[in-house]
């Protein structure tokens, strides 16, 4: 009886976690198709399907499914698990949380169908039609209501730093999404793209980053069995990211049709973002002091520490490529998708992997099925990501210098593309490894969940 009561408490978390795994496979399958199209442009081009499987329609499905299907649903499942733990109470409005999970899945399905049929706003990360955007905003408002009510009713007086990051994320996300998805008819030209990149950059920084860092601060003491190095340092990181991150959008339009002062205004906060990044990494390294040997045998901790390092690399790359000189070389090249995959997959998907490996055994009351599969998942993901990123970064630098020398037109452009084919092959191999890694991940969790259900059925039959 007690087991069922406890399981019901975790039902919203389970639905979000399990749904996110489905979207992880779907989104990465679309990404793999995109990588193969760089090598064979006519891949999957036949009959009437070629309209729906063309690059321009598949690419936004890939990004939206992974951002809002996989990573957002994994984050929400984590919020529904972690917030009650830190508040020492139960999740508020559990039925509403379950309905939200089903509604969120409907949004992802509807958005993917709309993009497949060609209904798009063409704005980066905001391609869904307006009616779907309205549903997303309603979903985010309900998410905030559930989480803030849970925090307001907490039995633990002290607000642990993770809650600061979670609350900030839930305050910023509705505003970001509304501003970034304003109907395009209300804006035009340069202001339109400034708004788009205000949203495109900050949905990463003020949703995925802040939730991810909050989860790092929650998981790290548990996995390392060391107390958090500095609560004050973590709050410095929170307030500096809240202060500086929101102003970074203009650096996406460097050397573009915006005023020079606005370009500079995008560079300065980009460089200042090194402060919250170093605050996070100093806390990670300080907490891990004397426990680095544990990383070798603890795969969730390995994911968490690696994700933190990828986060550092991302935020060192960002200020560098926000400068006008480097931006003039790497802008519009393959460097950009390499950089974009580093935070979304390398940093915060790694944190989500660690979270699921930690939480699912606890909510299913079953040890993880296979430690070897966890290790295989880590190494396939890491090797695949490194192949993907280094191939795209190298290709991007070559492309940028070739274009500066005039290879952006005619026969020279074609020759440049042919010269990039070895990098496209490496990119595809990396993508295949990343995809296969997630199959190991899902099989491992599926087996764990099945074992849990079998043990529950056995205990019920013997009761």
XYZ file of C-alpha atoms in Angstrom:
463
model
C 0.000 0.000 0.000
C 2.772 2.419 0.896
C 4.580 1.612 -2.346
C 1.595 2.638 -4.440
C 1.131 5.858 -2.480
C 4.771 6.773 -3.014
C 4.611 5.905 -6.699
C 1.575 8.155 -7.169
C 3.615 11.071 -5.810
C 6.148 10.542 -8.573
C 3.642 10.075 -11.406
C 4.178 13.562 -12.975
C 7.953 13.059 -12.864
C 7.650 9.617 -14.445
C 5.448 10.813 -17.317
C 7.774 13.717 -18.111
C 10.912 11.565 -17.869
C 9.528 8.683 -19.940
C 8.085 11.030 -22.578
C 11.372 12.889 -22.854
C 13.131 9.611 -23.701
C 10.808 9.071 -26.655
C 11.455 12.584 -27.940
C 15.205 12.108 -27.443
C 15.212 9.219 -29.922
C 12.894 11.001 -32.379
C 14.866 14.246 -32.282
C 18.239 12.557 -32.679
C 16.921 10.426 -35.541
C 16.009 13.626 -37.365
C 19.474 14.999 -36.568
C 21.109 11.857 -37.966
C 19.122 12.252 -41.190
C 20.372 15.847 -41.432
C 23.991 14.738 -40.964
C 23.595 12.121 -43.699
C 22.093 14.712 -46.042
C 25.356 16.649 -45.858
C 26.995 13.631 -47.497
C 24.103 12.460 -49.702
C 21.804 15.436 -50.372
C 19.263 13.143 -52.062
C 18.998 10.843 -49.032
C 15.287 10.010 -48.473
C 14.293 12.018 -51.544
C 11.661 10.049 -53.446
C 8.108 10.598 -54.603
C 5.782 12.851 -52.617
C 7.814 12.287 -49.431
C 10.641 14.480 -50.712
C 8.558 17.549 -49.883
C 8.211 16.535 -46.235
C 11.725 15.141 -45.785
C 13.651 18.050 -47.260
C 16.378 19.688 -45.172
C 14.411 22.904 -44.533
C 11.560 21.035 -42.855
C 13.543 18.406 -40.994
C 15.995 20.804 -39.366
C 13.477 22.838 -37.287
C 11.755 19.592 -36.236
C 15.142 18.311 -35.015
C 15.852 21.436 -32.948
C 12.354 21.909 -31.509
C 11.854 18.242 -30.616
C 15.186 18.094 -28.780
C 14.854 21.489 -27.090
C 11.208 21.303 -26.054
C 10.508 17.577 -26.273
C 13.653 15.988 -24.842
C 15.486 18.555 -22.737
C 12.555 20.691 -21.542
C 10.506 17.639 -20.536
C 13.529 16.131 -18.785
C 14.028 19.442 -16.962
C 10.362 19.659 -15.922
C 10.434 16.071 -14.670
C 13.537 16.973 -12.672
C 11.849 20.085 -11.230
C 8.871 18.005 -10.108
C 11.264 15.612 -8.360
C 13.830 18.004 -6.879
C 11.657 20.911 -5.690
C 9.543 18.807 -3.270
C 12.752 17.189 -1.961
C 14.347 20.569 -1.229
C 11.108 21.939 0.253
C 10.378 18.784 2.289
C 6.787 18.621 1.088
C 4.711 17.175 -1.735
C 4.260 18.578 -5.229
C 1.354 21.023 -5.411
C -1.479 20.263 -7.851
C -0.276 16.768 -8.834
C -3.281 16.184 -11.122
C -2.579 19.433 -12.954
C 1.044 18.300 -13.334
C -0.127 15.054 -14.965
C -2.442 16.939 -17.332
C 0.449 19.282 -18.155
C 2.590 16.283 -19.157
C -0.043 15.040 -21.604
C -0.633 18.562 -22.932
C 3.111 19.083 -23.448
C 3.307 15.899 -25.498
C 0.383 17.119 -27.594
C 2.219 20.407 -28.211
C 5.336 18.613 -29.457
C 3.286 16.365 -31.758
C 1.231 19.269 -33.117
C 4.316 21.436 -33.617
C 6.160 18.676 -35.457
C 3.183 18.036 -37.757
C 2.884 21.773 -38.483
C 6.569 22.031 -39.399
C 6.357 18.875 -41.528
C 3.493 20.456 -43.488
C 5.491 23.657 -43.976
C 3.742 25.934 -41.471
C 6.580 27.920 -39.912
C 7.537 31.423 -38.792
C 11.185 30.728 -39.912
C 12.509 32.237 -36.631
C 15.288 30.228 -34.986
C 13.892 28.030 -32.153
C 10.528 29.797 -32.604
C 9.288 28.167 -35.803
C 5.972 26.911 -34.413
C 2.760 28.688 -35.517
C 1.123 31.221 -33.183
C -1.656 28.931 -31.926
C 0.939 26.436 -30.687
C 2.905 29.264 -29.043
C -0.225 30.184 -27.075
C -0.467 26.604 -25.803
C 3.215 26.667 -24.805
C 2.728 29.883 -22.802
C -0.309 28.400 -21.034
C 1.753 25.291 -20.255
C 4.648 27.330 -18.867
C 2.264 29.410 -16.720
C 0.801 26.215 -15.229
C 4.326 24.868 -14.666
C 5.249 28.050 -12.779
C 2.036 27.848 -10.738
C 2.791 24.273 -9.657
C 6.424 24.940 -8.766
C 5.947 28.285 -6.988
C 3.006 26.939 -4.966
C 5.151 23.992 -3.895
C 7.935 26.369 -2.837
C 5.499 28.710 -1.041
C 4.140 25.774 1.002
C 7.596 24.441 1.878
C 8.421 23.046 5.306
C 12.146 23.774 4.912
C 12.768 27.435 5.738
C 16.120 27.822 3.965
C 16.076 28.220 0.200
C 18.871 26.057 -1.157
C 20.655 27.648 -4.123
C 19.082 25.237 -6.636
C 15.688 26.752 -5.818
C 17.017 30.204 -6.705
C 18.024 28.950 -10.130
C 14.713 27.134 -10.626
C 12.628 30.145 -9.602
C 14.632 32.429 -11.864
C 14.100 30.045 -14.784
C 10.344 29.923 -14.189
C 10.110 33.720 -14.000
C 12.195 34.318 -17.135
C 10.829 31.602 -19.433
C 7.254 32.926 -19.905
C 8.497 36.432 -20.694
C 11.205 35.150 -23.038
C 8.813 32.914 -24.920
C 6.145 35.619 -25.322
C 8.632 38.235 -26.557
C 10.478 35.806 -28.835
C 7.301 34.508 -30.438
C 5.503 37.774 -31.046
C 3.592 37.594 -34.356
C 6.071 38.504 -37.083
C 3.593 41.027 -38.557
C 4.134 43.246 -35.503
C 7.824 43.617 -36.344
C 9.939 43.726 -39.451
C 13.527 44.093 -40.565
C 16.366 44.488 -38.088
C 14.162 44.918 -34.953
C 12.538 41.592 -35.792
C 15.878 39.784 -35.805
C 17.025 41.539 -32.621
C 13.926 40.169 -30.904
C 14.485 36.726 -32.418
C 18.040 36.548 -31.096
C 17.061 37.999 -27.738
C 14.874 34.908 -27.498
C 17.158 32.438 -29.291
C 20.133 33.145 -27.039
C 18.264 33.566 -23.762
C 16.086 30.480 -24.050
C 19.401 28.613 -23.792
C 20.860 30.836 -21.081
C 17.836 31.573 -18.903
C 16.036 28.241 -19.162
C 18.342 25.340 -20.052
C 21.430 26.836 -18.393
C 19.775 27.970 -15.168
C 17.816 24.741 -14.655
C 20.931 22.745 -15.559
C 23.146 24.619 -13.095
C 20.488 24.229 -10.398
C 20.509 20.474 -10.994
C 24.320 20.411 -10.821
C 24.150 22.039 -7.380
C 21.523 19.507 -6.283
C 23.203 16.373 -7.614
C 26.866 17.105 -6.951
C 26.753 16.867 -3.111
C 24.752 13.621 -3.335
C 26.955 11.952 -5.936
C 30.293 13.126 -4.503
C 29.148 12.803 -0.862
C 30.786 16.154 -0.140
C 28.923 19.310 0.998
C 28.609 22.151 -1.499
C 31.852 24.142 -1.461
C 30.307 27.621 -1.209
C 26.666 28.667 -1.044
C 27.693 32.334 -1.319
C 29.694 31.679 -4.494
C 26.699 29.917 -6.025
C 24.502 32.961 -5.357
C 27.132 35.227 -6.939
C 26.876 33.001 -10.013
C 23.083 33.246 -9.980
C 22.892 37.031 -9.762
C 25.613 37.623 -12.354
C 23.940 35.298 -14.853
C 20.644 37.081 -14.160
C 22.342 40.446 -14.738
C 24.490 39.758 -17.805
C 22.916 36.949 -19.832
C 19.839 38.809 -21.010
C 21.914 41.337 -23.010
C 23.785 38.878 -25.234
C 21.406 38.650 -28.204
C 23.074 41.315 -30.389
C 26.329 39.351 -30.644
C 24.485 36.963 -32.985
C 24.217 39.871 -35.439
C 27.875 40.950 -35.323
C 29.012 42.615 -38.561
C 25.349 42.743 -39.560
C 22.907 45.608 -40.226
C 22.766 46.868 -36.637
C 24.393 49.969 -35.083
C 28.012 49.644 -33.997
C 27.143 50.594 -30.408
C 24.675 47.696 -30.296
C 27.345 45.266 -31.482
C 29.604 46.482 -28.664
C 26.695 46.233 -26.232
C 26.389 42.555 -27.141
C 30.113 41.882 -26.686
C 30.590 43.340 -23.191
C 28.021 41.177 -21.338
C 29.198 38.171 -23.346
C 32.687 38.583 -21.921
C 31.310 39.257 -18.422
C 29.549 35.885 -18.522
C 32.904 34.363 -17.631
C 32.122 35.445 -14.030
C 29.107 33.137 -13.416
C 30.792 30.329 -15.343
C 33.881 30.472 -13.146
C 31.635 30.684 -10.075
C 29.958 27.409 -11.097
C 33.225 25.671 -11.971
C 34.953 26.858 -8.798
C 32.071 25.387 -6.818
C 32.215 22.133 -8.772
C 35.979 21.746 -8.315
C 35.779 22.826 -4.674
C 33.015 20.328 -3.927
C 34.927 17.550 -5.704
C 38.086 18.163 -3.633
C 39.312 14.826 -2.327
C 36.679 12.905 -4.277
C 38.017 12.921 -7.843
C 38.767 9.206 -7.606
C 35.014 8.553 -7.300
C 34.453 9.800 -10.868
C 36.107 6.707 -12.349
C 33.488 4.377 -10.834
C 30.410 6.590 -10.678
C 28.891 7.116 -14.140
C 26.228 9.688 -13.135
C 28.982 11.749 -11.500
C 31.081 11.305 -14.638
C 28.233 12.761 -16.707
C 27.794 15.618 -14.246
C 31.467 16.632 -14.105
C 31.850 16.268 -17.893
C 28.730 18.380 -18.423
C 30.214 21.077 -16.173
C 33.440 21.075 -18.220
C 31.497 21.273 -21.492
C 29.593 24.210 -19.971
C 32.930 25.929 -19.279
C 34.141 25.345 -22.856
C 30.835 26.654 -24.238
C 31.068 29.855 -22.257
C 34.700 30.433 -23.228
C 33.825 29.920 -26.885
C 30.831 32.259 -26.674
C 32.716 35.454 -25.697
C 35.466 34.600 -28.202
C 33.106 34.288 -31.166
C 31.110 37.337 -30.070
C 34.129 39.500 -30.974
C 33.881 41.124 -34.388
C 37.081 39.564 -35.755
C 36.344 35.913 -34.979
C 32.672 36.425 -35.832
C 33.593 37.628 -39.320
C 35.244 34.225 -39.929
C 32.959 31.681 -38.242
C 29.562 33.302 -38.794
C 27.241 31.248 -41.064
C 29.761 28.386 -41.199
C 29.649 24.851 -39.774
C 31.366 26.205 -36.660
C 27.954 27.424 -35.446
C 26.148 24.034 -35.172
C 29.275 22.640 -33.498
C 29.095 25.393 -30.890
C 25.315 25.025 -30.496
C 25.537 21.294 -29.765
C 28.063 21.831 -26.977
C 25.680 23.423 -24.407
C 22.493 21.620 -25.419
C 23.967 18.124 -25.714
C 27.403 18.277 -24.109
C 26.533 20.357 -21.040
C 22.876 20.147 -20.130
C 21.838 16.863 -21.713
C 24.706 15.351 -19.727
C 23.208 16.888 -16.587
C 19.812 15.431 -17.563
C 21.412 12.000 -18.090
C 22.958 12.192 -14.612
C 19.622 13.298 -13.163
C 17.758 10.368 -14.686
C 20.383 7.837 -13.646
C 20.080 9.228 -10.117
C 16.301 9.727 -9.875
C 14.760 6.832 -11.815
C 16.154 4.129 -9.476
C 14.701 6.136 -6.575
C 11.228 6.640 -8.056
C 11.014 3.028 -9.273
C 12.665 1.483 -6.181
C 14.928 -0.533 -8.445
C 18.694 -0.393 -8.952
C 19.864 0.526 -12.430
C 19.789 -2.484 -14.757
C 23.368 -2.313 -16.056
C 26.389 -0.265 -15.008
C 28.182 -1.378 -18.187
C 25.404 0.100 -20.339
C 25.761 3.368 -18.412
C 29.487 3.423 -19.135
C 28.897 2.579 -22.800
C 26.342 5.382 -22.977
C 28.878 7.844 -21.587
C 31.769 6.913 -23.864
C 29.712 6.649 -27.063
C 28.102 10.027 -26.289
C 31.422 11.711 -25.488
C 33.400 10.302 -28.425
C 30.510 11.053 -30.787
C 30.183 14.620 -29.494
C 33.925 15.282 -29.800
C 33.969 13.949 -33.379
C 30.931 16.076 -34.224
C 32.177 19.301 -32.647
C 35.797 19.184 -33.763
C 34.822 18.297 -37.346
C 32.323 21.162 -37.536
C 34.662 23.644 -35.863
C 37.513 22.767 -38.229
C 35.246 22.848 -41.269
C 33.846 26.186 -40.112
C 37.268 27.822 -39.887
C 38.215 26.564 -43.372
C 34.875 27.746 -44.790
C 35.199 31.173 -43.186
C 38.676 31.865 -44.585
C 37.664 30.467 -48.000
C 34.696 32.827 -48.154
C 36.864 35.792 -47.165
C 39.067 34.945 -50.145
C 36.048 34.956 -52.472
C 34.912 31.309 -52.476
C 31.302 32.148 -51.648
C 30.158 32.162 -55.282
C 30.208 29.947 -58.350
C 32.701 27.168 -59.005
C 34.934 28.137 -56.069
C 32.016 27.616 -53.695
C 31.356 24.151 -55.130
C 35.046 23.245 -54.827
C 35.023 24.418 -51.224
C 32.005 22.202 -50.451
C 33.717 19.188 -52.032
C 36.804 19.872 -49.904
C 34.591 19.786 -46.788
C 33.248 16.276 -47.467
C 35.774 14.505 -45.161
C 34.572 16.681 -42.287
C 30.943 15.895 -43.164
C 31.765 12.172 -42.967
C 33.346 12.626 -39.533
C 30.321 14.653 -38.470
C 28.004 11.831 -39.571
C 30.080 9.212 -37.721
C 29.894 11.356 -34.591
C 26.137 11.673 -35.033
C 25.754 7.903 -35.407
C 27.719 7.306 -32.182
C 25.616 9.874 -30.322
C 22.409 8.252 -31.591
C 23.514 4.714 -30.707
C 24.550 5.950 -27.251
C 20.993 7.090 -26.558
C 19.671 3.674 -27.571
C 21.886 2.168 -24.834
C 20.583 4.829 -22.431
C 16.930 4.112 -23.140
C 17.329 0.320 -23.130
C 19.028 0.531 -19.731
C 16.260 2.661 -18.239
C 13.534 0.563 -19.883
C 14.993 -2.622 -18.370
C 15.199 -0.902 -14.978
C 11.544 0.151 -15.148
C 10.447 -3.323 -16.272
C 12.306 -4.962 -13.382
C 10.619 -2.534 -11.002
C 7.160 -3.448 -12.302
C 7.925 -7.163 -12.072
C 9.063 -6.830 -8.456
C 5.925 -4.833 -7.620
C 3.688 -7.484 -9.211
C 5.552 -10.211 -7.287
C 5.145 -8.391 -3.974
C 1.431 -7.848 -4.647
C 0.857 -11.528 -5.493
C 2.611 -12.677 -2.321
C 0.862 -10.149 -0.069
